[in-house]
XYZ file of N, CA and C in Angstrom:
747
model
N -1.044 20.887 -109.272
C -1.314 20.673 -107.865
C -0.198 19.921 -107.182
N 0.526 19.147 -107.958
C 1.617 18.403 -107.342
C 2.709 19.340 -106.858
N 2.933 20.409 -107.639
C 3.949 21.345 -107.183
C 3.524 22.082 -105.941
N 2.253 22.335 -105.831
C 1.758 22.984 -104.625
C 1.974 22.086 -103.410
N 1.760 20.773 -103.576
C 1.934 19.833 -102.468
C 3.360 19.827 -101.974
N 4.327 19.919 -102.864
C 5.728 19.860 -102.452
C 6.145 21.103 -101.709
N 5.483 22.203 -101.935
C 5.906 23.457 -101.295
C 5.130 23.786 -100.030
N 4.213 22.859 -99.613
C 3.418 23.099 -98.383
C 4.320 23.112 -97.160
N 4.090 24.101 -96.241
C 4.888 24.220 -95.006
C 4.560 23.087 -94.049
N 5.573 22.398 -93.526
C 5.319 21.246 -92.603
C 4.628 21.724 -91.334
N 3.810 20.856 -90.823
C 3.103 21.151 -89.552
C 4.069 21.046 -88.390
N 4.186 22.085 -87.506
C 5.096 22.019 -86.357
C 4.730 20.878 -85.426
N 5.753 20.393 -84.700
C 5.513 19.265 -83.772
C 4.571 19.637 -82.678
N 4.483 20.884 -82.383
C 3.574 21.300 -81.299
C 2.219 21.670 -81.808
N 1.880 21.283 -83.043
C 0.572 21.632 -83.602
C -0.513 21.011 -82.769
N -1.634 21.742 -82.665
C -2.770 21.251 -81.882
C -2.801 21.833 -80.519
N -1.703 22.486 -79.988
C -1.691 23.106 -78.670
C -1.887 24.580 -78.840
N -2.902 25.083 -78.170
C -3.179 26.518 -78.266
C -2.112 27.281 -77.543
N -1.595 28.345 -78.084
C -0.557 29.115 -77.424
C -1.085 29.797 -76.177
N -0.280 29.897 -75.183
C -0.669 30.588 -73.958
C -0.306 32.027 -74.031
N -0.400 32.750 -72.932
C -0.047 34.153 -72.900
C 1.398 34.332 -73.323
N 1.658 35.395 -74.157
C 3.012 35.641 -74.634
C 3.438 34.686 -75.701
N 2.496 33.889 -76.190
C 2.815 32.965 -77.265
C 3.368 31.648 -76.813
N 3.507 31.372 -75.516
C 4.057 30.096 -75.016
C 2.956 29.042 -74.989
N 3.315 27.853 -75.259
C 2.295 26.783 -75.251
C 1.770 26.546 -73.853
N 0.554 26.101 -73.738
C -0.069 25.807 -72.441
C 0.595 24.616 -71.745
N 1.214 23.726 -72.537
C 1.809 22.540 -71.941
C 2.901 22.912 -70.950
N 3.695 23.953 -71.239
C 4.720 24.390 -70.298
C 4.094 24.916 -69.009
N 2.998 25.632 -69.157
C 2.311 26.164 -67.961
C 1.789 25.029 -67.088
N 1.281 23.985 -67.755
C 0.764 22.834 -67.003
C 1.886 22.146 -66.242
N 3.057 21.990 -66.953
C 4.190 21.354 -66.283
C 4.663 22.171 -65.096
N 4.732 23.471 -65.259
C 5.174 24.330 -64.158
C 4.211 24.232 -62.978
N 2.926 24.220 -63.280
C 1.921 24.086 -62.203
C 2.103 22.769 -61.457
N 2.403 21.723 -62.214
C 2.602 20.408 -61.578
C 3.809 20.411 -60.671
N 4.903 21.068 -61.126
C 6.120 21.131 -60.306
C 5.868 21.909 -59.030
N 5.196 23.046 -59.160
C 4.887 23.867 -57.972
C 4.025 23.083 -57.000
N 3.040 22.375 -57.526
C 2.147 21.585 -56.655
C 2.930 20.507 -55.919
N 3.879 19.879 -56.637
C 4.690 18.834 -56.007
C 5.549 19.391 -54.902
N 6.147 20.591 -55.158
C 6.979 21.229 -54.143
C 6.157 21.579 -52.921
N 4.969 22.147 -53.150
C 4.089 22.493 -52.022
C 3.682 21.248 -51.242
N 3.367 20.195 -51.955
C 2.958 18.951 -51.276
C 4.082 18.392 -50.434
N 5.309 18.450 -50.978
C 6.471 17.962 -50.222
C 6.686 18.780 -48.964
N 6.541 20.108 -49.111
C 6.695 20.982 -47.935
C 5.668 20.692 -46.870
N 4.430 20.490 -47.294
C 3.370 20.172 -46.329
C 3.638 18.841 -45.644
N 4.139 17.865 -46.412
C 4.440 16.556 -45.849
C 5.546 16.641 -44.808
N 6.601 17.404 -45.130
C 7.696 17.581 -44.177
C 7.234 18.287 -42.915
N 6.384 19.294 -43.125
C 5.860 20.017 -41.954
C 5.025 19.101 -41.089
N 4.231 18.247 -41.741
C 3.387 17.314 -40.987
C 4.236 16.326 -40.209
N 5.332 15.840 -40.861
C 6.222 14.907 -40.167
C 6.867 15.554 -38.956
N 7.290 16.806 -39.143
C 7.887 17.521 -38.013
C 6.903 17.688 -36.885
N 5.650 18.005 -37.227
C 4.606 18.156 -36.204
C 4.344 16.831 -35.514
N 4.347 15.742 -36.319
C 4.105 14.419 -35.745
C 5.209 14.036 -34.775
N 6.492 14.343 -35.181
C 7.615 14.047 -34.279
C 7.498 14.835 -32.998
N 7.066 16.089 -33.125
C 6.911 16.927 -31.926
C 5.846 16.366 -30.996
N 4.726 15.912 -31.598
C 3.643 15.348 -30.785
C 4.078 14.038 -30.144
N 4.892 13.241 -30.905
C 5.378 11.988 -30.325
C 6.240 12.265 -29.113
N 7.068 13.282 -29.220
C 7.908 13.654 -28.087
C 7.085 14.060 -26.893
N 5.980 14.772 -27.168
C 5.089 15.173 -26.080
C 4.417 13.955 -25.470
N 4.025 12.983 -26.303
C 3.384 11.781 -25.782
C 4.333 11.007 -24.881
N 5.603 10.870 -25.306
C 6.561 10.124 -24.489
C 6.742 10.784 -23.143
N 6.744 12.077 -23.131
C 6.922 12.775 -21.854
C 5.767 12.526 -20.919
N 4.529 12.567 -21.453
C 3.361 12.366 -20.601
C 3.304 10.934 -20.085
N 3.681 9.977 -20.944
C 3.654 8.586 -20.494
C 4.669 8.341 -19.389
N 5.860 8.950 -19.517
C 6.877 8.753 -18.488
C 6.394 9.240 -17.133
N 5.756 10.415 -17.113
C 5.305 10.968 -15.838
C 4.125 10.192 -15.284
N 3.281 9.707 -16.208
C 2.096 8.985 -15.740
C 2.447 7.598 -15.238
N 3.512 6.984 -15.821
C 3.842 5.613 -15.429
C 4.770 5.559 -14.218
N 5.221 6.718 -13.743
C 6.090 6.723 -12.559
C 5.327 6.159 -11.375
N 5.812 5.105 -10.700
C 5.063 4.480 -9.594
C 4.933 5.391 -8.397
N 3.803 5.241 -7.711
C 3.597 6.004 -6.482
C 4.555 5.478 -5.429
N 4.844 6.276 -4.450
C 5.768 5.868 -3.386
C 5.001 5.640 -2.098
N 4.996 4.434 -1.549
C 5.603 3.245 -2.114
C 4.678 2.566 -3.102
N 5.226 1.773 -4.011
C 4.396 1.071 -4.976
C 3.601 -0.024 -4.289
N 2.392 -0.282 -4.839
C 1.548 -1.311 -4.255
C 2.100 -2.695 -4.556
N 1.944 -3.123 -5.839
C 2.471 -4.411 -6.251
C 1.933 -5.541 -5.398
N 2.832 -6.421 -4.958
C 2.457 -7.571 -4.139
C 2.658 -7.291 -2.659
N 2.778 -6.052 -2.295
C 2.990 -5.704 -0.889
C 1.809 -6.159 -0.049
N 2.074 -6.740 1.150
C 0.977 -7.158 2.032
C 0.212 -5.968 2.615
N 0.812 -4.775 2.553
C 0.143 -3.549 3.004
C 0.368 -2.469 1.949
N -0.299 -2.599 0.779
C -0.045 -1.674 -0.328
C -0.444 -0.247 -0.005
N 0.155 0.687 -0.714
C -0.170 2.096 -0.514
C 0.837 2.795 0.369
N 0.618 4.068 0.547
C 1.535 4.882 1.350
C 1.451 4.520 2.826
N 2.538 4.784 3.553
C 2.563 4.558 4.996
C 3.368 5.675 5.633
N 3.225 5.818 6.956
C 3.977 6.849 7.663
C 4.616 6.266 8.925
N 5.225 7.128 9.722
C 5.914 6.667 10.934
C 4.959 6.017 11.926
N 3.716 6.524 11.984
C 2.741 5.947 12.917
C 2.423 4.500 12.556
N 2.339 4.199 11.265
C 2.088 2.824 10.828
C 3.247 1.909 11.237
N 4.464 2.393 11.036
C 5.650 1.611 11.391
C 5.693 1.370 12.898
N 5.457 2.412 13.675
C 5.474 2.290 15.138
C 4.394 1.345 15.633
N 3.244 1.375 14.987
C 2.154 0.474 15.376
C 2.582 -0.981 15.223
N 3.160 -1.311 14.075
C 3.596 -2.688 13.849
C 4.745 -3.065 14.774
N 5.719 -2.175 14.895
C 6.881 -2.466 15.747
C 6.497 -2.626 17.215
N 5.482 -1.898 17.656
C 5.050 -1.998 19.043
C 4.100 -3.158 19.289
N 3.210 -3.414 18.323
C 2.209 -4.453 18.520
C 2.796 -5.853 18.425
N 3.876 -6.032 17.677
C 4.477 -7.371 17.560
C 4.931 -7.909 18.926
N 5.778 -7.185 19.685
C 6.168 -7.715 21.010
C 4.994 -7.744 21.987
N 4.035 -6.835 21.791
C 2.843 -6.827 22.652
C 2.053 -8.113 22.457
N 1.834 -8.494 21.210
C 1.144 -9.744 20.905
C 1.962 -10.948 21.375
N 3.271 -10.871 21.210
C 4.112 -12.000 21.610
C 3.999 -12.270 23.110
N 3.890 -11.212 23.901
C 3.710 -11.430 25.340
C 2.339 -12.033 25.627
N 1.320 -11.619 24.869
C -0.012 -12.209 25.056
C 0.014 -13.706 24.747
N 0.791 -14.102 23.739
C 0.927 -15.528 23.426
C 1.619 -16.273 24.567
N 2.621 -15.637 25.141
C 3.335 -16.244 26.271
C 2.408 -16.413 27.469
N 1.592 -15.406 27.721
C 0.632 -15.487 28.832
C -0.408 -16.568 28.575
N -0.898 -16.640 27.341
C -1.941 -17.619 27.015
C -1.427 -19.043 27.095
N -0.169 -19.233 26.749
C 0.416 -20.578 26.814
C 0.458 -21.111 28.233
N 0.482 -20.224 29.233
C 0.531 -20.631 30.639
C -0.780 -21.252 31.117
N -1.869 -20.996 30.393
C -3.180 -21.512 30.815
C -3.225 -23.031 30.760
N -2.480 -23.612 29.841
C -2.473 -25.057 29.701
C -1.837 -25.705 30.935
N -2.638 -26.453 31.683
C -2.146 -27.121 32.889
C -2.275 -26.283 34.146
N -2.648 -24.994 34.002
C -2.783 -24.143 35.197
C -4.217 -23.637 35.377
N -4.874 -23.306 34.273
C -6.234 -22.758 34.366
C -7.223 -23.847 34.788
N -8.232 -23.418 35.527
C -9.285 -24.340 35.960
C -10.595 -24.040 35.259
N -10.860 -22.778 35.014
C -12.126 -22.362 34.407
C -12.104 -22.655 32.901
N -13.144 -23.330 32.429
C -13.204 -23.708 31.012
C -13.251 -22.482 30.092
N -13.921 -21.421 30.542
C -14.014 -20.217 29.719
C -12.658 -19.512 29.623
N -11.887 -19.559 30.687
C -10.546 -18.977 30.662
C -9.679 -19.744 29.671
N -9.771 -21.078 29.718
C -9.017 -21.904 28.777
C -9.409 -21.567 27.340
N -10.705 -21.440 27.091
C -11.186 -21.118 25.745
C -10.700 -19.762 25.257
N -10.718 -18.758 26.154
C -10.251 -17.424 25.776
C -8.747 -17.411 25.508
N -8.004 -18.169 26.290
C -6.555 -18.239 26.081
C -6.243 -18.821 24.691
N -6.982 -19.851 24.309
C -6.778 -20.439 22.986
C -7.212 -19.477 21.878
N -8.272 -18.749 22.099
C -8.745 -17.780 21.102
C -7.722 -16.659 20.894
N -7.112 -16.226 21.995
C -6.087 -15.171 21.902
C -4.899 -15.662 21.083
N -4.445 -16.879 21.344
C -3.319 -17.437 20.587
C -3.668 -17.584 19.112
N -4.874 -18.074 18.853
C -5.292 -18.290 17.471
C -5.399 -17.006 16.665
N -5.750 -15.910 17.316
C -5.908 -14.633 16.609
C -4.608 -13.857 16.493
N -3.827 -13.834 17.568
C -2.682 -12.930 17.593
C -1.428 -13.489 16.924
N -1.290 -14.808 16.874
C -0.129 -15.367 16.187
C -0.135 -15.009 14.688
N -1.261 -15.165 13.973
C -1.276 -14.742 12.560
C -1.068 -13.236 12.395
N -1.569 -12.450 13.344
C -1.379 -11.000 13.251
C 0.088 -10.615 13.391
N 0.811 -11.344 14.208
C 2.255 -11.094 14.339
C 2.947 -11.319 12.994
N 2.624 -12.439 12.345
C 3.238 -12.737 11.043
C 2.865 -11.678 10.014
N 1.622 -11.228 10.072
C 1.167 -10.195 9.134
C 1.948 -8.900 9.310
N 2.090 -8.448 10.542
C 2.787 -7.184 10.792
C 4.278 -7.281 10.473
N 4.861 -8.442 10.685
C 6.268 -8.634 10.296
C 6.422 -8.518 8.780
N 5.439 -9.024 8.042
C 5.508 -8.923 6.579
C 5.378 -7.471 6.121
N 4.587 -6.669 6.838
C 4.496 -5.233 6.508
C 5.866 -4.581 6.632
N 6.494 -4.794 7.776
C 7.770 -4.136 8.040
C 8.829 -4.563 7.023
N 8.807 -5.814 6.629
C 9.750 -6.288 5.616
C 9.494 -5.583 4.295
N 8.219 -5.466 3.913
C 7.868 -4.796 2.662
C 8.202 -3.309 2.700
N 8.086 -2.714 3.867
C 8.379 -1.275 4.028
C 9.866 -1.004 4.202
N 10.674 -2.061 4.359
C 12.104 -1.865 4.572
C 12.427 -1.356 5.961
N 11.622 -1.749 6.938
C 11.816 -1.284 8.318
C 12.144 -2.457 9.238
N 12.904 -2.218 10.319
C 13.239 -3.301 11.258
C 12.028 -3.689 12.102
N 12.048 -4.911 12.619
C 10.929 -5.357 13.460
C 10.933 -4.672 14.805
N 12.088 -4.240 15.269
C 12.187 -3.551 16.550
C 12.437 -2.071 16.306
N 11.621 -1.236 16.966
C 11.760 0.196 16.771
C 12.310 0.928 17.968
N 12.794 0.200 18.981
C 13.322 0.852 20.184
C 12.202 1.430 21.017
N 12.417 2.640 21.543
C 11.411 3.271 22.392
C 10.202 3.659 21.568
N 9.051 3.601 22.146
C 7.810 3.908 21.468
C 7.154 5.111 22.118
N 7.465 6.312 21.700
C 6.878 7.491 22.309
C 5.378 7.522 22.135
N 4.697 7.990 23.155
C 3.248 8.094 23.093
C 2.532 6.814 23.445
N 3.294 5.757 23.806
C 2.665 4.477 24.112
C 2.926 4.072 25.560
N 3.020 5.039 26.442
C 3.321 4.717 27.836
C 2.084 4.732 28.721
N 0.886 4.948 28.102
C -0.326 4.944 28.914
C -0.766 3.502 29.149
N -1.441 3.268 30.254
C -1.975 1.942 30.544
C -0.902 0.934 30.877
N 0.063 1.270 31.689
C 1.129 0.334 32.042
C 0.592 -0.765 32.942
N 1.425 -1.751 33.208
C 1.004 -2.913 33.982
C 0.362 -2.538 35.300
N -0.525 -3.384 35.781
C -1.334 -3.067 36.956
C -0.500 -2.881 38.211
N 0.614 -3.595 38.340
C 1.395 -3.495 39.561
C 2.379 -2.341 39.526
N 2.671 -1.820 38.302
C 3.621 -0.725 38.178
C 5.051 -1.193 38.271
N 5.283 -2.499 38.449
C 6.632 -3.035 38.548
C 7.227 -3.127 37.153
N 8.406 -2.563 36.949
C 9.044 -2.595 35.644
C 10.362 -3.349 35.705
N 10.412 -4.374 36.524
C 11.645 -5.148 36.661
C 11.984 -5.826 35.347
N 13.262 -5.920 35.054
C 13.705 -6.612 33.853
C 13.302 -5.872 32.600
N 13.155 -6.627 31.511
C 12.826 -6.013 30.225
C 11.345 -5.906 29.989
N 10.560 -6.849 30.480
C 9.125 -6.807 30.248
C 8.512 -5.617 30.966
N 7.800 -4.796 30.229
C 7.148 -3.635 30.806
C 8.057 -2.440 30.970
N 9.373 -2.613 30.804
C 10.291 -1.515 31.039
C 10.412 -0.572 29.866
N 9.876 -0.943 28.676
C 9.973 -0.083 27.508
C 8.827 0.904 27.421
N 7.907 0.859 28.406
C 6.814 1.819 28.439
C 5.663 1.508 27.518
N 5.659 0.349 26.834
C 4.544 0.020 25.957
C 3.300 -0.264 26.775
N 2.192 0.178 26.236
C 0.930 0.110 26.960
C 0.538 -1.315 27.320
N 0.297 -1.537 28.606
C -0.247 -2.801 29.072
C 0.731 -3.950 29.178
N 1.997 -3.736 28.905
C 2.974 -4.829 28.977
C 3.195 -5.262 30.422
N 3.273 -6.581 30.623
C 3.480 -7.124 31.954
C 4.970 -7.112 32.315
N 5.229 -6.904 33.608
C 6.611 -6.940 34.088
C 7.024 -8.394 34.304
N 8.320 -8.606 34.518
C 8.802 -9.958 34.798
C 8.218 -10.487 36.101
N 8.021 -9.608 37.067
C 7.447 -10.039 38.355
C 6.016 -10.512 38.159
N 5.259 -9.815 37.358
C 3.864 -10.208 37.100
C 3.816 -11.526 36.338
N 4.695 -11.678 35.381
C 4.735 -12.926 34.626
C 5.141 -14.097 35.526
N 6.060 -13.862 36.445
C 6.494 -14.915 37.369
C 5.354 -15.322 38.291
N 4.579 -14.343 38.745
C 3.439 -14.632 39.628
C 2.377 -15.431 38.886
N 2.179 -15.113 37.621
C 1.191 -15.838 36.824
C 1.638 -17.284 36.611
N 2.921 -17.494 36.370
C 3.451 -18.854 36.191
C 3.299 -19.692 37.457
N 3.409 -19.043 38.610
C 3.348 -19.769 39.889
C 1.922 -20.101 40.304
N 0.930 -19.417 39.728
C -0.472 -19.600 40.137
C -1.083 -20.826 39.455
N -2.095 -21.392 40.165
C -2.831 -22.518 39.598
C -4.292 -22.434 40.005
N -5.136 -23.151 39.239
C -6.556 -23.214 39.575
C -7.228 -21.851 39.488
N -8.107 -21.601 40.470
C -8.866 -20.346 40.492
C -7.948 -19.141 40.635
N -6.864 -19.312 41.374
C -5.917 -18.202 41.514
C -5.336 -17.800 40.157
N -4.998 -18.797 39.355
C -4.483 -18.502 38.011
C -5.564 -17.838 37.175
N -6.787 -18.382 37.225
C -7.879 -17.818 36.425
C -8.073 -16.340 36.735
N -8.059 -16.016 38.016
C -8.267 -14.624 38.428
C -7.117 -13.729 37.958
N -5.885 -14.184 38.204
C -4.723 -13.389 37.792
C -4.674 -13.230 36.268
N -4.945 -14.308 35.573
C -4.896 -14.279 34.113
C -5.914 -13.271 33.568
N -7.132 -13.313 34.110
C -8.177 -12.387 33.659
C -7.787 -10.941 33.952
N -7.284 -10.687 35.131
C -6.902 -9.317 35.514
C -5.770 -8.773 34.631
N -4.748 -9.609 34.471
C -3.602 -9.162 33.684
C -3.944 -9.015 32.197
N -4.776 -9.921 31.689
C -5.123 -9.844 30.273
C -6.027 -8.649 29.978
N -6.867 -8.284 30.916
C -7.691 -7.076 30.739
C -6.780 -5.857 30.589
N -5.787 -5.764 31.465
C -4.843 -4.643 31.413
C -4.027 -4.680 30.118
N -3.624 -5.877 29.748
C -2.838 -6.043 28.519
C -3.653 -5.625 27.294
N -4.887 -6.055 27.235
C -5.768 -5.725 26.110
C -6.056 -4.221 26.044
N -6.219 -3.600 27.203
C -6.461 -2.153 27.202
C -5.283 -1.405 26.574
N -4.081 -1.903 26.864
C -2.899 -1.293 26.254
C -2.896 -1.464 24.743
N -3.267 -2.656 24.272
C -3.310 -2.906 22.828
C -4.354 -2.027 22.156
N -5.490 -1.865 22.803
C -6.554 -1.018 22.244
C -6.082 0.430 22.134
N -5.372 0.907 23.171
C -4.851 2.284 23.125
C -3.875 2.453 21.958
N -3.021 1.470 21.727
C -2.077 1.519 20.618
C -2.817 1.499 19.278
N -3.855 0.672 19.198
C -4.638 0.588 17.957
C -5.394 1.891 17.686
N -5.877 2.522 18.748
C -6.563 3.806 18.572
C -5.592 4.887 18.087
N -4.357 4.839 18.582
C -3.331 5.761 18.094
C -3.092 5.560 16.604
N -3.065 4.294 16.174
C -2.854 3.984 14.763
C -4.003 4.505 13.903
N -5.222 4.307 14.356
C -6.363 4.782 13.583
C -6.399 6.310 13.495
N -5.897 6.957 14.512
C -5.869 8.420 14.530
C -4.732 8.993 13.687
N -3.547 8.393 13.775
C -2.360 8.995 13.154
C -1.792 8.213 11.977
N -2.192 6.966 11.794
C -1.642 6.157 10.705
C -2.161 6.596 9.351
N -1.497 6.109 8.310
C -1.868 6.451 6.942
C -2.217 5.224 6.103
N -1.576 4.099 6.400
C -1.785 2.915 5.584
C -3.145 2.277 5.874
N -3.926 2.056 4.837
C -5.292 1.546 5.001
C -5.311 0.144 5.599
N -4.370 -0.713 5.199
C -4.317 -2.081 5.720
C -3.984 -2.088 7.202
N -3.024 -1.263 7.600
C -2.646 -1.186 9.007
C -3.786 -0.643 9.854
N -4.486 0.351 9.345
C -5.598 0.936 10.094
C -6.760 -0.056 10.207
N -6.938 -0.871 9.191
C -7.995 -1.891 9.247
C -7.686 -2.931 10.313
N -6.417 -3.364 10.403
C -6.045 -4.325 11.448
C -6.200 -3.700 12.826
N -5.868 -2.425 12.943
C -6.045 -1.737 14.223
C -7.519 -1.766 14.635
N -8.405 -1.576 13.692
C -9.832 -1.649 13.991
C -10.257 -3.027 14.463
N -9.672 -4.072 13.855
C -9.979 -5.443 14.268
C -9.446 -5.723 15.668
N -8.263 -5.197 15.986
C -7.698 -5.363 17.333
C -8.636 -4.740 18.370
N -9.120 -3.556 18.084
C -10.041 -2.872 19.013
C -11.303 -3.697 19.227
N -11.884 -4.181 18.129
C -13.142 -4.930 18.221
C -12.962 -6.237 19.000
N -11.954 -7.032 18.608
C -11.770 -8.352 19.209
C -11.340 -8.267 20.674
N -10.417 -7.361 20.952
C -9.900 -7.321 22.316
C -10.861 -6.648 23.288
N -11.708 -5.767 22.812
C -12.739 -5.215 23.693
C -13.754 -6.300 24.059
N -14.079 -7.150 23.096
C -15.001 -8.266 23.373
C -14.388 -9.217 24.408
N -13.081 -9.456 24.323
C -12.418 -10.331 25.293
C -12.323 -9.664 26.668
N -12.141 -8.348 26.697
C -12.155 -7.628 27.983
C -13.509 -7.807 28.656
N -14.573 -7.686 27.878
C -15.930 -7.851 28.420
C -16.110 -9.273 28.975
N -15.582 -10.263 28.267
C -15.716 -11.649 28.713
C -14.923 -11.893 29.994
N -13.697 -11.369 30.066
C -12.884 -11.532 31.280
C -13.510 -10.803 32.471
N -14.128 -9.676 32.215
C -14.788 -8.921 33.293
C -15.924 -9.744 33.895
N -16.672 -10.433 33.056
C -17.763 -11.294 33.548
C -17.201 -12.478 34.335
N -16.102 -13.010 33.874
C -15.476 -14.139 34.588
C -15.061 -13.727 35.987
N -14.455 -12.557 36.103
C -14.007 -12.085 37.417
C -15.182 -11.891 38.375
N -16.306 -11.523 37.862
C -17.474 -11.308 38.703
C -18.013 -12.605 39.289
N -17.801 -13.720 38.651
C -18.324 -14.997 39.152
C -17.269 -15.850 39.846
N -16.010 -15.504 39.721
C -14.967 -16.295 40.375
C -14.952 -16.036 41.882
């Protein structure tokens, strides 16, 4: 038996693995399958990365268009949102209109006799001075000058006397007083001043209301249109008060 042991054929190193088709071991087939799977996985990963890059590019494009600010941008603007020429003209016209009302109201001190006239003059100054500052801030934010030159469409409701001497009233703005009317108001005192002041301020306010109505009809900026509405409300109430004063003077 010892001689038989020495002549036994050695067991191959691949013993224990069943041969595959064609006599090849299954281990090679398993390795090949693993390599193919790895290649496929790599291809899928690369394709996914390419798709992800493409989607990222699409996202950047959408964000750029969505983040583009509206014109004009709101931000800290005192009159945020879009505006048009009518809004600009309203501010440019109402600023000198209000400034003349302040000049007229300042004359009441030392000249007016009626207590209600004095009270209305102070109310006009208190309301219109802040509005002037507000409208100037709009024009600055909009990049527009405070003076707009001629104001087309604002020539209705001119001064009661029709005198356009000098610069006051000569630009055709509604209700603006002429230099002659302003001089007559400065020269008046007591009841005469009260009567003239009421008459001229009624005409002046009617002009402002007409300008504000134009703004509400043709303007675009919500803040400007809101102020126009306040001008209409407040100045119509003052017209009513001055009308009652004239009836009792």
